[in-house]
CSV table of C-alpha atoms in Angstrom, one decimal:
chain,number,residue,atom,x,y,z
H,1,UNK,CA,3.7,-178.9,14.3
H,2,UNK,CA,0.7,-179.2,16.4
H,3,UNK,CA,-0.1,-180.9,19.8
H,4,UNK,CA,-1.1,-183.8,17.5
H,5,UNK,CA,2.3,-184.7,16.6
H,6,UNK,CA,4.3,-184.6,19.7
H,7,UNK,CA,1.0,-187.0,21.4
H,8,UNK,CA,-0.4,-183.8,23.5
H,9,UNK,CA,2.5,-184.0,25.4
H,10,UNK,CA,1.7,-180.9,27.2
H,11,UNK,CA,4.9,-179.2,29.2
H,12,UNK,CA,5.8,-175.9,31.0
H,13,UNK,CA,6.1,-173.1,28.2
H,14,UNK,CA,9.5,-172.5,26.9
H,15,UNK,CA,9.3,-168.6,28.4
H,16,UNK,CA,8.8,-169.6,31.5
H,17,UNK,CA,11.0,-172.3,32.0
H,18,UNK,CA,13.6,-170.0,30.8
H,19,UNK,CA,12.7,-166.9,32.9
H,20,UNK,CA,12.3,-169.1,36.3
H,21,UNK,CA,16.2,-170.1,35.1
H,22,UNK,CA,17.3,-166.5,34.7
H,23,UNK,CA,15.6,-165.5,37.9
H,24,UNK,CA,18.6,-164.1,40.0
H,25,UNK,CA,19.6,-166.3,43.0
H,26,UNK,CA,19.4,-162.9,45.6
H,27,UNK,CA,15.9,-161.8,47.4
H,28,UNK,CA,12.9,-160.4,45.7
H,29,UNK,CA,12.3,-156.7,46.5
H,30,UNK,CA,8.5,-157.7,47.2
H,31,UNK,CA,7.7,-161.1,48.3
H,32,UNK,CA,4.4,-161.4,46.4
H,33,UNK,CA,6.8,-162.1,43.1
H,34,UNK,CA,7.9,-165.1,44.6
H,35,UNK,CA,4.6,-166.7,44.6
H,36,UNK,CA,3.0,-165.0,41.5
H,37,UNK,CA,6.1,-166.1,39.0
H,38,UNK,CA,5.5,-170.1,39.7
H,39,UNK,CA,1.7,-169.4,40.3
H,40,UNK,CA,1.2,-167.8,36.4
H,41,UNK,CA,3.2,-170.7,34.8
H,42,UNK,CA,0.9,-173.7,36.5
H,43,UNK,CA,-2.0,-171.7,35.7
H,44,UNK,CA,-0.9,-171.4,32.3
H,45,UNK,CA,0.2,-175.3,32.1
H,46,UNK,CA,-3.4,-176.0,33.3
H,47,UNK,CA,-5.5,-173.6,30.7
H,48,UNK,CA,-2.6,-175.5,28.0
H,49,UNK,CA,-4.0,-178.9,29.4
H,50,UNK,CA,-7.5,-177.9,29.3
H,51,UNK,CA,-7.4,-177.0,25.1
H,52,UNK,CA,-5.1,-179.7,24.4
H,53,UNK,CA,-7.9,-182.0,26.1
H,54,UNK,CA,-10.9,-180.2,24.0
H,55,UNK,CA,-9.6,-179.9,20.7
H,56,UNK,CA,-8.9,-184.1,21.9
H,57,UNK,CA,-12.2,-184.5,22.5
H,58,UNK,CA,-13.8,-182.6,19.1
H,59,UNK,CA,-11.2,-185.0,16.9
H,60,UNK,CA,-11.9,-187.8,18.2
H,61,UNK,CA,-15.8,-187.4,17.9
H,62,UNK,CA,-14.6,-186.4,14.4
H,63,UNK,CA,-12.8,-189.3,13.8
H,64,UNK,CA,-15.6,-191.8,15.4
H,65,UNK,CA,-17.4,-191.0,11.9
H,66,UNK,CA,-14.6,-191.4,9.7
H,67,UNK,CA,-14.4,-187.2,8.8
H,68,UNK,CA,-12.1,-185.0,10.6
H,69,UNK,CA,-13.1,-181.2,10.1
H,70,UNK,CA,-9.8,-179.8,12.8
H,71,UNK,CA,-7.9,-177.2,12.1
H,72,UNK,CA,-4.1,-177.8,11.3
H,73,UNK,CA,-1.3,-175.6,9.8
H,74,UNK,CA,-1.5,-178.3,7.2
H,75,UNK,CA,-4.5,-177.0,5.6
H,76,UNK,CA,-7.9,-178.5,4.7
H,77,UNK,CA,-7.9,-181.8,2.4
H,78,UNK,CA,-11.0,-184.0,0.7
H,79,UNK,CA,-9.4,-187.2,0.0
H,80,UNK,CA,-11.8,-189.4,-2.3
H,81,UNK,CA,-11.8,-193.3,-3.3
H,82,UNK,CA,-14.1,-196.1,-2.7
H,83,UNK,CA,-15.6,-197.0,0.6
H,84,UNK,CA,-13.0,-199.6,1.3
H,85,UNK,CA,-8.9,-199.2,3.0
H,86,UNK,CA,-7.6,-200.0,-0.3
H,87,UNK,CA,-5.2,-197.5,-1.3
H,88,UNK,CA,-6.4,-194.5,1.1
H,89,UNK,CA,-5.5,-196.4,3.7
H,90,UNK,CA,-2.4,-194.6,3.9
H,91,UNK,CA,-3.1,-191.2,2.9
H,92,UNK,CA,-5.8,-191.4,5.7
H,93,UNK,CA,-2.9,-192.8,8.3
H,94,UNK,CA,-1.1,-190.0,7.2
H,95,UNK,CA,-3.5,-187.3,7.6
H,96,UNK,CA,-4.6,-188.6,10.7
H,97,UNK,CA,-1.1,-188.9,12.4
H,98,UNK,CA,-0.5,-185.1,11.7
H,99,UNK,CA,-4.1,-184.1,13.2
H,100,UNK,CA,-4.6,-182.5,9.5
H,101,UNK,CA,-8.3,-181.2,8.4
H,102,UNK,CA,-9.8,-183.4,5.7
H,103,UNK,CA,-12.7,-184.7,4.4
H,104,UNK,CA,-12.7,-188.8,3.9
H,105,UNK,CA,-15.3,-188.6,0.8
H,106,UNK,CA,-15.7,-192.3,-0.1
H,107,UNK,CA,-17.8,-194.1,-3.4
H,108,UNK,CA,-19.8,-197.3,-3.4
H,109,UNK,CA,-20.1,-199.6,-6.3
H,110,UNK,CA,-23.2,-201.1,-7.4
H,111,UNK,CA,-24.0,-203.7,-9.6
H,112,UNK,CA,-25.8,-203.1,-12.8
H,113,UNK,CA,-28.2,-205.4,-14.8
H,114,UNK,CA,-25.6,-206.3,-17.0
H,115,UNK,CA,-23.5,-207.7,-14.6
H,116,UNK,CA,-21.0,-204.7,-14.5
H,117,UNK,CA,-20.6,-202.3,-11.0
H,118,UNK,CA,-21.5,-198.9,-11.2
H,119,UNK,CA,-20.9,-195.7,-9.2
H,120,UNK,CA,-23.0,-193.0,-10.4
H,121,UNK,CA,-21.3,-190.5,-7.5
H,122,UNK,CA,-18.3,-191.0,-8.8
H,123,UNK,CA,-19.0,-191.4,-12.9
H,124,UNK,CA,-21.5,-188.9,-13.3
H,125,UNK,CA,-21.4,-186.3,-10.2
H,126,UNK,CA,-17.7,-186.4,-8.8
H,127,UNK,CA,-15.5,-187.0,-11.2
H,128,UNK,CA,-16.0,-184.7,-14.4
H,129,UNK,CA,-15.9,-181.6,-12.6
H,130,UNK,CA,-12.9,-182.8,-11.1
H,131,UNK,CA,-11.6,-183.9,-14.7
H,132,UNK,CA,-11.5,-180.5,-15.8
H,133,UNK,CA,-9.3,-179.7,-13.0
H,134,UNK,CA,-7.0,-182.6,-14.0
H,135,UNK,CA,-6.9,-185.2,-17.0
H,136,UNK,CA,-5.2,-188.0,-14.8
H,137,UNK,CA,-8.2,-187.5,-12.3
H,138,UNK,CA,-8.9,-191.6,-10.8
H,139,UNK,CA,-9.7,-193.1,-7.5
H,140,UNK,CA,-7.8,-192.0,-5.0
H,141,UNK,CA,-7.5,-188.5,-5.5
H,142,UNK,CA,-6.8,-185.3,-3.2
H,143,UNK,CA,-8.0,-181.9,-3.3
H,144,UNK,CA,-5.6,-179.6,-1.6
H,145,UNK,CA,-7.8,-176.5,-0.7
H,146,UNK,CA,-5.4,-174.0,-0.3
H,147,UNK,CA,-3.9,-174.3,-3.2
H,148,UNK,CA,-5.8,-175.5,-5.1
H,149,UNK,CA,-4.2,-178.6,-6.6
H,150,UNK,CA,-5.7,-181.5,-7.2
H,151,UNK,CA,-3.7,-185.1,-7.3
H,152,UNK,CA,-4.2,-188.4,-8.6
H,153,UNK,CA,-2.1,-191.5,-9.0
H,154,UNK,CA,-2.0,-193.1,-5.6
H,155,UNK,CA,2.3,-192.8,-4.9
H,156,UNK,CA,2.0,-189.2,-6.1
H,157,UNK,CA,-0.8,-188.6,-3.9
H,158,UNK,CA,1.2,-189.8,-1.0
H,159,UNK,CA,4.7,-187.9,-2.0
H,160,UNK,CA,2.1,-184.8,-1.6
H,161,UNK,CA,0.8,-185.3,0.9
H,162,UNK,CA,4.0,-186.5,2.8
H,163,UNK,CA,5.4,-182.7,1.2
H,164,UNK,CA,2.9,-180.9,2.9
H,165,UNK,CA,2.5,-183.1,6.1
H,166,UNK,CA,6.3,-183.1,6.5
H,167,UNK,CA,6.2,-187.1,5.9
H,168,UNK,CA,9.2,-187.2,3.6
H,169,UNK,CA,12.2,-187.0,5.9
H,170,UNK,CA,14.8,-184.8,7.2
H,171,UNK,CA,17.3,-184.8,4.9
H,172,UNK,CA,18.2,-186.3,1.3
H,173,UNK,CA,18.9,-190.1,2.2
H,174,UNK,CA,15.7,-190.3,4.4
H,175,UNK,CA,13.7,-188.8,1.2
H,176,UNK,CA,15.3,-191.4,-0.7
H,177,UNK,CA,15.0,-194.0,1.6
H,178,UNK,CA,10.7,-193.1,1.6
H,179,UNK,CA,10.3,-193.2,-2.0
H,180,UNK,CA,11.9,-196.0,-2.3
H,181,UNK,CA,9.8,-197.7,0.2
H,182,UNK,CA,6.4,-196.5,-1.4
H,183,UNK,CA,7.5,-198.0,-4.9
H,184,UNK,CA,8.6,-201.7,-3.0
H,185,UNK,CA,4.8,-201.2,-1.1
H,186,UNK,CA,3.0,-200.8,-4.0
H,187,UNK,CA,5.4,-203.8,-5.6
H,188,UNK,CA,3.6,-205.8,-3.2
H,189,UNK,CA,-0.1,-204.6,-3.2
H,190,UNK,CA,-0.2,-205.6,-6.9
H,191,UNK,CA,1.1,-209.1,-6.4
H,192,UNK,CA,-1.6,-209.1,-3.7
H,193,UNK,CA,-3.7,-207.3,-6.3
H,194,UNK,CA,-3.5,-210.3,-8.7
H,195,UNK,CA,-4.8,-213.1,-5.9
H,196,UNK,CA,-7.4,-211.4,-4.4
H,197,UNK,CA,-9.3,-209.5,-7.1
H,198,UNK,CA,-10.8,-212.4,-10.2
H,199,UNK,CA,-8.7,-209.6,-13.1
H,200,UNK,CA,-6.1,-211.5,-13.5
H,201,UNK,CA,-7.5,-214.8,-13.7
H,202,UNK,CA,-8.0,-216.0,-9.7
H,203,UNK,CA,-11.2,-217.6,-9.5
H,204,UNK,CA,-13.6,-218.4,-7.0
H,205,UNK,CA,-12.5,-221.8,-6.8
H,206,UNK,CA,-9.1,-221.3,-7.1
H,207,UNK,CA,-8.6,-218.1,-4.5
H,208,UNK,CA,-7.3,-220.6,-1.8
H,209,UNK,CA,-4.7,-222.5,-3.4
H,210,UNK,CA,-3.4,-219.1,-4.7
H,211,UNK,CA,-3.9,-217.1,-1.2
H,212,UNK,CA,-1.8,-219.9,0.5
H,213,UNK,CA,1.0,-219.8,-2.2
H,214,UNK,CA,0.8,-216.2,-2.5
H,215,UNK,CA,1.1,-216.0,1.2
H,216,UNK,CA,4.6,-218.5,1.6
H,217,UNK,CA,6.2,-216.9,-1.1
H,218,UNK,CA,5.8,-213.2,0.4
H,219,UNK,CA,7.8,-214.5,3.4
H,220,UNK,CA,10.2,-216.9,2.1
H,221,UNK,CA,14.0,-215.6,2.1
H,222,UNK,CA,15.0,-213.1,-0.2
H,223,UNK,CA,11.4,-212.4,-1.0
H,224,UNK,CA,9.5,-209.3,-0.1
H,225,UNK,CA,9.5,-209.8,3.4
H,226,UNK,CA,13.2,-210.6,3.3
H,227,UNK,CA,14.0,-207.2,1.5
H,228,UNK,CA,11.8,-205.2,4.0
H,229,UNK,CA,13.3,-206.2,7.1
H,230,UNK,CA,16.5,-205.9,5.7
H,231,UNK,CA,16.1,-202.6,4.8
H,232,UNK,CA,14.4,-201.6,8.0
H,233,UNK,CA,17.7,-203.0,10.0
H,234,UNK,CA,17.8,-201.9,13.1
H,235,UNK,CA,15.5,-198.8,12.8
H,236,UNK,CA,12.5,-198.0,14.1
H,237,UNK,CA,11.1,-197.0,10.8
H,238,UNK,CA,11.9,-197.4,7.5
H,239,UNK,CA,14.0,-193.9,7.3
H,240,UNK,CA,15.3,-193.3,10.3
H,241,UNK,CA,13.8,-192.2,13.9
H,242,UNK,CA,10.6,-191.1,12.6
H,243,UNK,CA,7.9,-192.5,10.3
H,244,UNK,CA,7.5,-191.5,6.8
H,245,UNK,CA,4.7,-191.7,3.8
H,246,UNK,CA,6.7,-195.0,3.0
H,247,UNK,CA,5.8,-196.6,6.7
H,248,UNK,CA,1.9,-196.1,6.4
H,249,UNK,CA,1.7,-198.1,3.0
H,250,UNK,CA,4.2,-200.6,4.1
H,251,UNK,CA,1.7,-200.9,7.5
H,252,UNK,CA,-1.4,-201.2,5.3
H,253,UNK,CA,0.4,-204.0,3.3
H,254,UNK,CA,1.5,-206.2,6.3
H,255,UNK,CA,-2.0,-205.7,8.0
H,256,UNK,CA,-3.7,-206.7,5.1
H,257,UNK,CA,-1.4,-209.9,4.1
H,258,UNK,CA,-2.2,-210.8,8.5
H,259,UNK,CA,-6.2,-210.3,7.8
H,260,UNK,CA,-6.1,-212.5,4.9
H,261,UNK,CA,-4.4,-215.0,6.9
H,262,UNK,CA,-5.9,-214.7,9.8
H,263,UNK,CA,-9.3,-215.3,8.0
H,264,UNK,CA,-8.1,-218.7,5.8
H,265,UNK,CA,-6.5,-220.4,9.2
H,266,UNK,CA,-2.9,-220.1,8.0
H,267,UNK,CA,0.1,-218.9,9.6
H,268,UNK,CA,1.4,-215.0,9.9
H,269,UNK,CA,4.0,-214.7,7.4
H,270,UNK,CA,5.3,-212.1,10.1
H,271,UNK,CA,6.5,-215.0,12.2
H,272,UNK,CA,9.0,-215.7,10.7
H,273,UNK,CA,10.2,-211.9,10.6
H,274,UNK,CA,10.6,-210.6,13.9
H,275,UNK,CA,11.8,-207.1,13.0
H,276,UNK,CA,8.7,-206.4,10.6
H,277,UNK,CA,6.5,-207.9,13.4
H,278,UNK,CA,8.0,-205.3,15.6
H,279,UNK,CA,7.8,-202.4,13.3
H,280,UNK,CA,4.0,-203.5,13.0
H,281,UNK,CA,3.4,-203.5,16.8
H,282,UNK,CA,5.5,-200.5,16.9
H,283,UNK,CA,3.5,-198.0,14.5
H,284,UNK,CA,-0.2,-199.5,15.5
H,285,UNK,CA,1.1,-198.1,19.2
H,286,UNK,CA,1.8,-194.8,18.0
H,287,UNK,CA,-0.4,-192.2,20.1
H,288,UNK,CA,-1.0,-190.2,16.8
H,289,UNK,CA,-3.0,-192.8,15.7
H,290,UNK,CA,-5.3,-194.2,17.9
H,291,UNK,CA,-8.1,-191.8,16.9
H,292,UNK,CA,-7.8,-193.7,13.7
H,293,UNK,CA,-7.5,-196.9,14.4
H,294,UNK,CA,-10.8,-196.4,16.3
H,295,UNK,CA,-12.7,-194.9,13.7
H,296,UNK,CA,-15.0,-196.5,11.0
H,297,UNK,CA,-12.0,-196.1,8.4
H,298,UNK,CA,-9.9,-198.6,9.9
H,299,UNK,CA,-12.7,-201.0,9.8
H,300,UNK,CA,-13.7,-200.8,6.3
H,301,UNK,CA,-12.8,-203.5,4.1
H,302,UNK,CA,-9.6,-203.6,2.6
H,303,UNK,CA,-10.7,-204.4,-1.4
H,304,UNK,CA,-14.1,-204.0,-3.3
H,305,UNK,CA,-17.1,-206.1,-3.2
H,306,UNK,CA,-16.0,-208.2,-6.7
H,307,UNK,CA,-12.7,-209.4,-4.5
H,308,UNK,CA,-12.5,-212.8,-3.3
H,309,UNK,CA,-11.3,-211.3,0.3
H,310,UNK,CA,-12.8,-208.3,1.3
């Protein structure tokens, strides 16, 4: 892994703490020794210190305009979808929290005389080049660079990306445990799906009735709040010590459910689940993703400009 994932958490070098233990206990032949051996290792801690702050300082100036170009182990990545959170919110959590190299390539819609939305960077330049590369191409989608793949379909997107980021978990019952918390997040974005955006019959008129019901029933016992902190227990993420691709969509989820009630003067449906509540708190504090959360990604809206929240 890189610095990235361990939050620059810059020590002595293995070597050397291992050599100063295996130093033997009787008195150096020549004197000078006993000054150079500790001397080298803080020099070496310092020059460590030093990188570790630069490469901190070219990601986040990266990050400030929503397109990290760094370097990682992980490869280099263009993730595209609409210029909104939506559902890249996660994959771009995800990249961000292992300090991977990608490209954040984002569409607008526009609205066309006939009362339609058009994206003629998607439609016409983007996506038929990309079609021939794969049939299921749609919004999002990720090019893996070094190898060459390209995915679609936003839960397969993130079970790649959480294969090549190491986001799956350790073992079998961790990789379990993600994918099933991907498929209960994406339960939940399309009940939120069917409020927010007019497709399935929410008006204008009727968006606040049906944000406030929509709202009370995600939080009412046995409901999808309910089943989330249960499964979460006592853990800090949802499988096991370390997050997952299935913690980033569940975050997205609960930030978006607070912003939307936050912005109608109704209550957090966290309140009354103080374990999700602390999971939230708990992975916006994570150091890996600061960068992120300052950068012009976070702050896009959540849905596109024909939803009745943005």
């Amino acid at each position: 892994h890189s610095w990235h994932d361990k939050g620059a958490d810059i020590r002595r070098p293995p070597r050397f703490q291992a050599a100063s233990t295996l130093m033997p206990t009787r008195k150096l032949a020549n004197p000078l020794w006993a000054f150079a051996f500790p001397t080298i290792g803080a020099a070496l801690t310092i020059i460590a210190a030093v990188v570790a702050a630069a490469a901190a300082r070219r990601l986040h100036r990266h990050h400030r305009r929503g397109l990290c170009r760094s370097r990682s182990p992980a490869g280099t990545f263009t993730l595209g979808y609409w210029d909104i959170r939506g559902l890249a919110a996660p994959a771009r959590m995800m990249l961000a929290y292992r300090g991977a190299a990608f490209e954040d390539r984002t569409y607008s819609l526009q609205p066309q005389e006939d009362g339609g939305w058009g994206a003629p960077a998607w439609f016409d330049t983007d996506r038929p080049p990309l079609r021939e590369r794969n049939a299921f191409i749609n919004l999002p989608y990720l090019v893996d660079h070094e190898s060459g793949i390209v995915v679609s379909q936003s839960t397969a997107l993130y079970q790649f990306l959480g294969r090549k980021l190491g986001l799956m978990g350790e073992n079998e019952a961790e990789r379990a445990a993600t994918e099933q918390t991907l498929a209960q997040a994406f339960d939940l974005r399309n009940e939120c799906v069917r409020v927010v955006y007019p497709f399935a019959g929410t008006s204008a008129e009727r968006f606040s009735a049906a944000l406030a019901k929509h709202l009370r029933a995600v939080a009412a016992p046995s409901a999808a709040y309910d089943r989330f902190s249960r499964f979460l227990g006592d853990k800090p993420f949802f499988a096991g010590s370390r997050p997952t691709a299935g913690d980033f969509h569940i975050w997205e989820m609960l930030d978006q459910h607070e912003l939307m009630a936050s912005s109608a003067g109704l209550p957090s449906p966290l309140e009354a689940h103080p374990t999700l509540r602390a999971f939230h708190a708990r992975l916006r504090a994570l150091p890996q993703l600061q960068l992120y959360f300052d950068s012009e990604a976070a702050h896009l809206p959540c849905n596109n400009r024909m939803a009745h929240f943005r």
